[in-house]
mmCIF file of C-alpha atoms and ligand atoms in Angstrom:
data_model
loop_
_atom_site.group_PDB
_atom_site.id
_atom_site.type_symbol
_atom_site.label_atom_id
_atom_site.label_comp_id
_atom_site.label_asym_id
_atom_site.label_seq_id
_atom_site.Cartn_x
_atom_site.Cartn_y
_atom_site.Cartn_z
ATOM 1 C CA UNK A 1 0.000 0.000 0.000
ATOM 2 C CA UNK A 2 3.057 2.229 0.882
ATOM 3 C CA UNK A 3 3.854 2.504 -3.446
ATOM 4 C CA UNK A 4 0.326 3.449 -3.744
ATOM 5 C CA UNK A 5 -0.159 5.730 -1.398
ATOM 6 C CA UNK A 6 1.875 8.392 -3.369
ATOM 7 C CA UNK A 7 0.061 8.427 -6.645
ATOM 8 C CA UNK A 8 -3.249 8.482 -4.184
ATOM 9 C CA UNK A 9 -2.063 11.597 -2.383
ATOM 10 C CA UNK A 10 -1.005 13.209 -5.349
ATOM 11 C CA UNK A 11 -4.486 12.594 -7.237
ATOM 12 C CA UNK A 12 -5.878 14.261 -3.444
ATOM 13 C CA UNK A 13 -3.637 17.606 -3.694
ATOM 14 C CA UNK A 14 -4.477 17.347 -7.032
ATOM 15 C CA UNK A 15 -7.920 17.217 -6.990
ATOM 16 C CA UNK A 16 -7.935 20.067 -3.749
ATOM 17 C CA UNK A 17 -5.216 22.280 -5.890
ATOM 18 C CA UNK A 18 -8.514 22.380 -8.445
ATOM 19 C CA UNK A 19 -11.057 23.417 -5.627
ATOM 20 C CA UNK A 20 -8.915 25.918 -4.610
ATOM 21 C CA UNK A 21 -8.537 27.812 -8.300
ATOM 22 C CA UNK A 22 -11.998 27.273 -7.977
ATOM 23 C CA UNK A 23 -12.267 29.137 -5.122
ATOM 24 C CA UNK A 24 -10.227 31.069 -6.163
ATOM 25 C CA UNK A 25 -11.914 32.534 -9.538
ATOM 26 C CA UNK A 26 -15.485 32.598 -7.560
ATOM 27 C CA UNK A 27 -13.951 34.968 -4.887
ATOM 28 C CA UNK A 28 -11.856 37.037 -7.289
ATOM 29 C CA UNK A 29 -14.123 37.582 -10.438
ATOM 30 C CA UNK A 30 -17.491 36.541 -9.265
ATOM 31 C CA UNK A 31 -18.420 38.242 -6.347
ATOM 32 C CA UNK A 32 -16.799 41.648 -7.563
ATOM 33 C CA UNK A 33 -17.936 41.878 -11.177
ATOM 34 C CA UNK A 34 -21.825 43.105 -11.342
ATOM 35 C CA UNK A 35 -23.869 41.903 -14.598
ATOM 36 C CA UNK A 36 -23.794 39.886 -17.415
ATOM 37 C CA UNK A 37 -20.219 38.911 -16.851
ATOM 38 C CA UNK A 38 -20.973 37.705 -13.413
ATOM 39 C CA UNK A 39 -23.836 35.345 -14.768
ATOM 40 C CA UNK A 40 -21.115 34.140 -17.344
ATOM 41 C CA UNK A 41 -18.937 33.373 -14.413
ATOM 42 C CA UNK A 42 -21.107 31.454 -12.370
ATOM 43 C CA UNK A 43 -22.077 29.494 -15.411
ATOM 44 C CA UNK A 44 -18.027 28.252 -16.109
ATOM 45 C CA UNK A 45 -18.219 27.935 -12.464
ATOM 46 C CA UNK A 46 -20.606 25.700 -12.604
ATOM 47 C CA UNK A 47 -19.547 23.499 -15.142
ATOM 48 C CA UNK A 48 -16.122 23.146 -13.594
ATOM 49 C CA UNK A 49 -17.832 21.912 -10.539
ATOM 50 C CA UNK A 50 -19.956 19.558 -12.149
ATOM 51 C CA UNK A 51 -16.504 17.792 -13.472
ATOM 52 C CA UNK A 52 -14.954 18.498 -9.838
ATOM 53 C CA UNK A 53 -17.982 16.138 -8.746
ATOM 54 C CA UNK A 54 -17.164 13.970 -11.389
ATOM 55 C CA UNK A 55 -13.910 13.293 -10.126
ATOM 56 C CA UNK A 56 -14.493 13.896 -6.475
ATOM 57 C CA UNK A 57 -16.974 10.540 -7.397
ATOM 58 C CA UNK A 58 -13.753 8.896 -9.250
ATOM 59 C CA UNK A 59 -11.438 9.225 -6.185
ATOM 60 C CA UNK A 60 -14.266 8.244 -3.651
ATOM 61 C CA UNK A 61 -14.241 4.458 -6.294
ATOM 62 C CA UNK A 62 -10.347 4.370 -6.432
ATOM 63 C CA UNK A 63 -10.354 4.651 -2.660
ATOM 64 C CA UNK A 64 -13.449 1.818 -1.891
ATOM 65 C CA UNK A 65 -11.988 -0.070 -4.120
ATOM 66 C CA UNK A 66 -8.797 -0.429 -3.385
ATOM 67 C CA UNK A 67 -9.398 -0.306 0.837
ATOM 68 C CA UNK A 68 -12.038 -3.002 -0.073
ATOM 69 C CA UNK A 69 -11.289 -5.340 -2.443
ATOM 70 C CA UNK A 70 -14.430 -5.066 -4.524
ATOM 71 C CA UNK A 71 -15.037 -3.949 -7.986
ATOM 72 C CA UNK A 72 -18.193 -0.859 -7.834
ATOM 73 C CA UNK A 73 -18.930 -1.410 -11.427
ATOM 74 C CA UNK A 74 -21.666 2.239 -11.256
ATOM 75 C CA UNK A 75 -18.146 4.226 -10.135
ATOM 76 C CA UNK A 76 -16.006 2.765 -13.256
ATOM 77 C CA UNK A 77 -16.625 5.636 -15.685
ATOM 78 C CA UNK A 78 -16.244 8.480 -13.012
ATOM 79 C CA UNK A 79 -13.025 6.754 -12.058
ATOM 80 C CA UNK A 80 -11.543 6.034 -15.512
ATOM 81 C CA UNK A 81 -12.051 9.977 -16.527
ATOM 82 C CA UNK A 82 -10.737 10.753 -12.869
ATOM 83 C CA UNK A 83 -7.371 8.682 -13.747
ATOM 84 C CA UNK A 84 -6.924 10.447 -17.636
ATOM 85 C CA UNK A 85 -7.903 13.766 -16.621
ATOM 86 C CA UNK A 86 -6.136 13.851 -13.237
ATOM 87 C CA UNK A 87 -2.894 12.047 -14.194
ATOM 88 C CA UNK A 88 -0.836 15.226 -15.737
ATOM 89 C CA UNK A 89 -1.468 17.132 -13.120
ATOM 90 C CA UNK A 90 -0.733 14.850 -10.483
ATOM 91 C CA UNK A 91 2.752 14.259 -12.439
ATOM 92 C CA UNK A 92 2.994 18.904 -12.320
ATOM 93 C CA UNK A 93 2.161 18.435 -8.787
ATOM 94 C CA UNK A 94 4.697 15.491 -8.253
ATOM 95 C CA UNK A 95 7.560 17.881 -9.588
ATOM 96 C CA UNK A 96 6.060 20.980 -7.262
ATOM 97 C CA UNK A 97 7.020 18.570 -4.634
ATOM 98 C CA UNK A 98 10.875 17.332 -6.060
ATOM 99 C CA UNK A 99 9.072 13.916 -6.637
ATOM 100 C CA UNK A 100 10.943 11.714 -9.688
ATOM 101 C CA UNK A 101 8.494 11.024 -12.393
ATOM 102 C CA UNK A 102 9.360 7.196 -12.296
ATOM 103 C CA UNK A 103 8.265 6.957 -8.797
ATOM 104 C CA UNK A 104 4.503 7.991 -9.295
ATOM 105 C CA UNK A 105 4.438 5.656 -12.902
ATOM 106 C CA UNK A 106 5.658 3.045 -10.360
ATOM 107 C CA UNK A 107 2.771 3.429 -8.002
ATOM 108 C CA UNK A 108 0.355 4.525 -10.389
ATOM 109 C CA UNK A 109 1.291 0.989 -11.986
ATOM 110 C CA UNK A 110 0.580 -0.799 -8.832
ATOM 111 C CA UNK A 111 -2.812 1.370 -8.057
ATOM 112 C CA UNK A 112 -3.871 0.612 -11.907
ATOM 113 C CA UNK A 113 -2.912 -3.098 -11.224
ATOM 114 C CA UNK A 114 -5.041 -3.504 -7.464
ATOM 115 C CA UNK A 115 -8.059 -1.838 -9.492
ATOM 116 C CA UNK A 116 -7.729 -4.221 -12.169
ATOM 117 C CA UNK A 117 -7.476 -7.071 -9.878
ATOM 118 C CA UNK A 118 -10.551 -6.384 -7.815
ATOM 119 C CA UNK A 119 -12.406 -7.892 -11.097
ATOM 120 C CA UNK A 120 -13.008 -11.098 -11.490
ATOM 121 C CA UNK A 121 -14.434 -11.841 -14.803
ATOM 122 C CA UNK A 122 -13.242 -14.681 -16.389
ATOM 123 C CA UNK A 123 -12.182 -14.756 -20.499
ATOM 124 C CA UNK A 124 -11.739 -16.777 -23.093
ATOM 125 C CA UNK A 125 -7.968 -16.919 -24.189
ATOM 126 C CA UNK A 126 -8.162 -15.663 -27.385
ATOM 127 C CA UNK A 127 -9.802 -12.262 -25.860
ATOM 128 C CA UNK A 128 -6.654 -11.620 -23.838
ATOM 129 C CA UNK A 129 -3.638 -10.128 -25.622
ATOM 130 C CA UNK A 130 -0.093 -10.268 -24.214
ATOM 131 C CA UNK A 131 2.233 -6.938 -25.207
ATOM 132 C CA UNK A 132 5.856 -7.818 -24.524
ATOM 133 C CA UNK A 133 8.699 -5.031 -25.684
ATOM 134 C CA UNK A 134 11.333 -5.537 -28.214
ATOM 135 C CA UNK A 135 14.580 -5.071 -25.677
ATOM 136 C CA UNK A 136 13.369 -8.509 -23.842
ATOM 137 C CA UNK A 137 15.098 -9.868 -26.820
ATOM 138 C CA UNK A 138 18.617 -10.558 -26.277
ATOM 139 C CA UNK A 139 20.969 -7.705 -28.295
ATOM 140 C CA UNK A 140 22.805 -10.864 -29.777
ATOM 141 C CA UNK A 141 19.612 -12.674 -31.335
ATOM 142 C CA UNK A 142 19.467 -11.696 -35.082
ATOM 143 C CA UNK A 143 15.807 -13.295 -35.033
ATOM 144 C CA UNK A 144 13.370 -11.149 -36.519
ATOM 145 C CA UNK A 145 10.728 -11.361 -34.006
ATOM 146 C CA UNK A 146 8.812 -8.506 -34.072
ATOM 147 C CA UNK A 147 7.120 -8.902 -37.472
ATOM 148 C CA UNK A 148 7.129 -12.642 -36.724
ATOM 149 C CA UNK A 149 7.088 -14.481 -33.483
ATOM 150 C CA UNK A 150 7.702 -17.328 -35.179
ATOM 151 C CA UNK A 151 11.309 -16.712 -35.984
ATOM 152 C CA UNK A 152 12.074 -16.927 -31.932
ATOM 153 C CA UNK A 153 13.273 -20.425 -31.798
ATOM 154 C CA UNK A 154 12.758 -20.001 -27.957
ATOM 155 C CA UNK A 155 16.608 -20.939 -27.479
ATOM 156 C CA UNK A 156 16.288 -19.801 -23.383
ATOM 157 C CA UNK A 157 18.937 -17.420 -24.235
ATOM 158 C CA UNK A 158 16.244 -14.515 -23.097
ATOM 159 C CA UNK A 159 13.164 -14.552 -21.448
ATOM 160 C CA UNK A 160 11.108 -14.327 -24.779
ATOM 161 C CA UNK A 161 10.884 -17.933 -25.678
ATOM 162 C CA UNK A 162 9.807 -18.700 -22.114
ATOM 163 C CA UNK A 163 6.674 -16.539 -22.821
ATOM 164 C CA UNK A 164 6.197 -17.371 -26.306
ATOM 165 C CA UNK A 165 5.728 -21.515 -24.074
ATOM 166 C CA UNK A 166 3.394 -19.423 -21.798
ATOM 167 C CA UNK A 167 0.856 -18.396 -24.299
ATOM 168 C CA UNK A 168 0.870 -21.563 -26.191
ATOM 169 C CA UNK A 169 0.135 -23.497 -22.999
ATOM 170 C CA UNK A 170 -2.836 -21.312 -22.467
ATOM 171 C CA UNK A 171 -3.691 -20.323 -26.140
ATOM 172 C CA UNK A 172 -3.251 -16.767 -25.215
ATOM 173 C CA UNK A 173 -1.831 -14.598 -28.418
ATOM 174 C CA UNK A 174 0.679 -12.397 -28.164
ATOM 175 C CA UNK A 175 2.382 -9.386 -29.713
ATOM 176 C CA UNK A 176 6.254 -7.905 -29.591
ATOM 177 C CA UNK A 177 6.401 -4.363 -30.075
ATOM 178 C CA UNK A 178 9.194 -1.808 -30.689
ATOM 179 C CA UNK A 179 7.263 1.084 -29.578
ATOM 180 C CA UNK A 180 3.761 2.802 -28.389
ATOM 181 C CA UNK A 181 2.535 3.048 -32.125
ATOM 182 C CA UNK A 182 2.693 -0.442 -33.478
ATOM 183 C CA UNK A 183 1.347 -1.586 -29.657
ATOM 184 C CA UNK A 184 -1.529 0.327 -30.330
ATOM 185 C CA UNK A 185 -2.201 -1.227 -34.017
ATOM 186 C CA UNK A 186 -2.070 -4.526 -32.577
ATOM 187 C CA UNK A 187 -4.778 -3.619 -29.841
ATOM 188 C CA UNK A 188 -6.843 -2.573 -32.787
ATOM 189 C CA UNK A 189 -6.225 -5.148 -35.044
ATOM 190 C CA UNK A 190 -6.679 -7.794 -32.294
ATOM 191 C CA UNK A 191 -9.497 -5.972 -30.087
ATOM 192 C CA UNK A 192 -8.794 -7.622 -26.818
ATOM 193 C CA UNK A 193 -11.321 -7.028 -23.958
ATOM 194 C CA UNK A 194 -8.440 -6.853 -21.519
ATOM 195 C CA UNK A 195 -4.760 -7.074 -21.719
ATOM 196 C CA UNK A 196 -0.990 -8.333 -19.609
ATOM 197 C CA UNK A 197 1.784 -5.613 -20.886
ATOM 198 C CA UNK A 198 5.309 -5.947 -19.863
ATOM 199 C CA UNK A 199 7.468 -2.900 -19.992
ATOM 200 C CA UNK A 200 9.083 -0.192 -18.032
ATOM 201 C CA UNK A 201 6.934 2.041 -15.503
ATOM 202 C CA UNK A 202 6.791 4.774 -18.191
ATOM 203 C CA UNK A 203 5.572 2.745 -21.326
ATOM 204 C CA UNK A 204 3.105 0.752 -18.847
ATOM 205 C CA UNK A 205 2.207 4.331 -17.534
ATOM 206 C CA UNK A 206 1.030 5.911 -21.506
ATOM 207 C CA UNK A 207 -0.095 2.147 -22.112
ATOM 208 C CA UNK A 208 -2.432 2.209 -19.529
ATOM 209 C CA UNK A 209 -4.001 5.441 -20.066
ATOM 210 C CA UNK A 210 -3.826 4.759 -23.638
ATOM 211 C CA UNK A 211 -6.185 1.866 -23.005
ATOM 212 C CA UNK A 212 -8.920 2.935 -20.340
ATOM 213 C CA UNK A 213 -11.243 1.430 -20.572
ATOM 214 C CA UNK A 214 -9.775 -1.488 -21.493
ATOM 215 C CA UNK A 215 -8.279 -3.521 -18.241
ATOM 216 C CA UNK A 216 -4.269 -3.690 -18.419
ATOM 217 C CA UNK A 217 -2.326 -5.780 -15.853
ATOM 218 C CA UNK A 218 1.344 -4.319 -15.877
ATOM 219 C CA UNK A 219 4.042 -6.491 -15.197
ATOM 220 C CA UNK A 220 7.180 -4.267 -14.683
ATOM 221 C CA UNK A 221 10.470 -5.450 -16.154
ATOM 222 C CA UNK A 222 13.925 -5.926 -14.942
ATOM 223 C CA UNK A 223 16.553 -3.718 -16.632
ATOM 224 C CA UNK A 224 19.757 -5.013 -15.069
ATOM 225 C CA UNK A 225 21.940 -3.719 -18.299
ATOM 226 C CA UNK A 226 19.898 0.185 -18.032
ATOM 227 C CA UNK A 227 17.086 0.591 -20.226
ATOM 228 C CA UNK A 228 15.838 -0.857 -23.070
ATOM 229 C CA UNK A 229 18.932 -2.962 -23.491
ATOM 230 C CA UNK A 230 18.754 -7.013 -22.745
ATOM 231 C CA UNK A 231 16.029 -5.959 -20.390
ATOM 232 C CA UNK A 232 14.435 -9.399 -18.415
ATOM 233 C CA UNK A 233 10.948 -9.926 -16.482
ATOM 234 C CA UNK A 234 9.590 -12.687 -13.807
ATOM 235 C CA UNK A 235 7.729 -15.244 -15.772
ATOM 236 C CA UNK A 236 5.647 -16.196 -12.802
ATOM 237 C CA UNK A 237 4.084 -12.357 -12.526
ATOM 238 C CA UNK A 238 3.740 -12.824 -16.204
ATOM 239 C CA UNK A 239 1.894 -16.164 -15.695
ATOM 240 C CA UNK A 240 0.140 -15.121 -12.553
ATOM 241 C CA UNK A 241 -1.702 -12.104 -14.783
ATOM 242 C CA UNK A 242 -2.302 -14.554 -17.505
ATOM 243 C CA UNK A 243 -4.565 -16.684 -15.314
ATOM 244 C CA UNK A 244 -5.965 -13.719 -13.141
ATOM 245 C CA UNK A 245 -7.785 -13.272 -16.585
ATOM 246 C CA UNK A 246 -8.617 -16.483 -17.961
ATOM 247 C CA UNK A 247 -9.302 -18.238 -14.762
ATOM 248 C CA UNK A 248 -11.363 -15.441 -13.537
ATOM 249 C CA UNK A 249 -9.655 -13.634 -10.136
ATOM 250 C CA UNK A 250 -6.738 -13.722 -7.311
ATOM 251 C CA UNK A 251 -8.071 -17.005 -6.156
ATOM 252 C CA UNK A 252 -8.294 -19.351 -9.202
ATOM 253 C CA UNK A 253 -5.022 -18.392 -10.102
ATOM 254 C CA UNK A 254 -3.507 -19.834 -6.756
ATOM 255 C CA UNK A 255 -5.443 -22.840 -7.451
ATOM 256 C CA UNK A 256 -3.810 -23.311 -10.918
ATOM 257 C CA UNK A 257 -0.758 -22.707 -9.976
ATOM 258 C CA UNK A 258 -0.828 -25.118 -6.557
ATOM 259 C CA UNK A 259 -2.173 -28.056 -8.586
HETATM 260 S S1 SF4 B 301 14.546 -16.993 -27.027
HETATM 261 FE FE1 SF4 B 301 16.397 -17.214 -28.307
HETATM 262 S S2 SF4 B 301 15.636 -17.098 -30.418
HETATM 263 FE FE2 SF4 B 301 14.022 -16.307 -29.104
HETATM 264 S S3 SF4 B 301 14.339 -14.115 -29.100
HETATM 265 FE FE3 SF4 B 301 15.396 -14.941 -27.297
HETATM 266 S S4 SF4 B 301 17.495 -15.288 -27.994
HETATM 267 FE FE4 SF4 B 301 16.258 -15.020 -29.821
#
């Protein structure tokens, strides 16, 4: 809870930094300028607090959610357009308070990931789609596996073969990308109702909110060599979200993997 704790006090400051310009405008311009402009006024005013509502509703889900456990499927739009609108200013508000940008994608990662997880819907394998990035392939592997997975020959020489094993075992398919843009083509070609990305805080980060509505689980890769360079992940996580999806929640998956 400690990781997500800062992204959730950000989104608060964030959310009271917007009452308070609020407050701000209504005491400066409203209440001192007489006619039409002051019916103007209270008419912006009053739009901006219909979307300060909005996300005031949004938190409230985030934070029953995640304290409870349990999905509130009537708070999931308020919450998704709390999360898009909200996150760049709770990055501005990050850096008001010296805070690295990596550190809130890591918790907003792991607050994405508990909100995901309170689901439990179960899918068929072919609905899931698995993004893995190109710098999980070894530097010395001339394969050309991004326009063809097929040319991996899952030598164990880097943790992409291993995967490749994973969704064949569960019939899962799965998609190498070099970057953001050809990610997103295969999330329209394929049209997955929910999806288990691997990559670095940042690219899980833009993935994410690239996606709502669509669920992401973000497993978080090892970059022992710096980044994007012979970069390596935990199969099990990647496993672990597999089945969270197609064996529908936290406690199927133990199941699976006990027996
Ligand atoms: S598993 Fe072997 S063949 Fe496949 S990408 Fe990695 S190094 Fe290349």
């Amino acid at each position: 809870m400690i990781k997500k704790r800062l992204f959730l006090g950000l989104l608060a400051c964030s959310l009271l930094l917007m009452a308070g310009i609020l407050a701000y405008f209504f005491l400066t311009f409203f209440r001192r300028d007489p006619g039409v402009l002051r019916y103007i006024f209270l008419g912006v005013i009053l739009a901006v607090l219909a979307v300060l509502a909005v996300i005031l509703l949004g938190f409230s889900g985030i934070l029953l959610s995640l304290l409870s456990d349990r999905e509130f499927l009537f708070l999931e739009k308020p919450m998704n357009f709390t999360v898009s609108l909200l996150y760049p200013v709770v990055v501005r508000v990050g850096r008001l308070f010296k805070i690295a940008q990596d550190k809130i994608q890591r918790s907003f990662v792991e607050v994405n990931n508990q909100l995901v997880r309170v689901r439990c819907g179960r899918l068929k394998p072919d609905r899931l789609l698995v993004l893995l990035p190109h710098c999980l392939q070894t530097a010395e592997c001339n394969k050309r596996i991004t326009s063809d997975q097929s040319n991996c020959i899952r030598c164990g020489r880097c943790p992409v073969g291993g995967i490749l094993n994973l969704c064949d075992r569960y019939g899962v398919p799965v998609r190498i990308a070099t970057g953001g843009t050809l990610a997103r083509d295969a999330v329209k070609k394929l049209q997955p109702q929910a999806i288990v990305a691997v990559a670095c805080e940042r690219d899980l980060t833009s993935g994410i909110l690239d996606c709502i509505p669509l669920p992401v689980l973000g497993v978080t890769n090892e970059r022992p060599n710096g980044p994007c360079y012979n970069t390596a992940v935990n199969l099990q996580s990647v496993e672990e979200s597999i089945l969270f999806f197609i064996k529908g929640g936290e406690k199927n998956v133990r199941l699976n993997l006990s027996s």
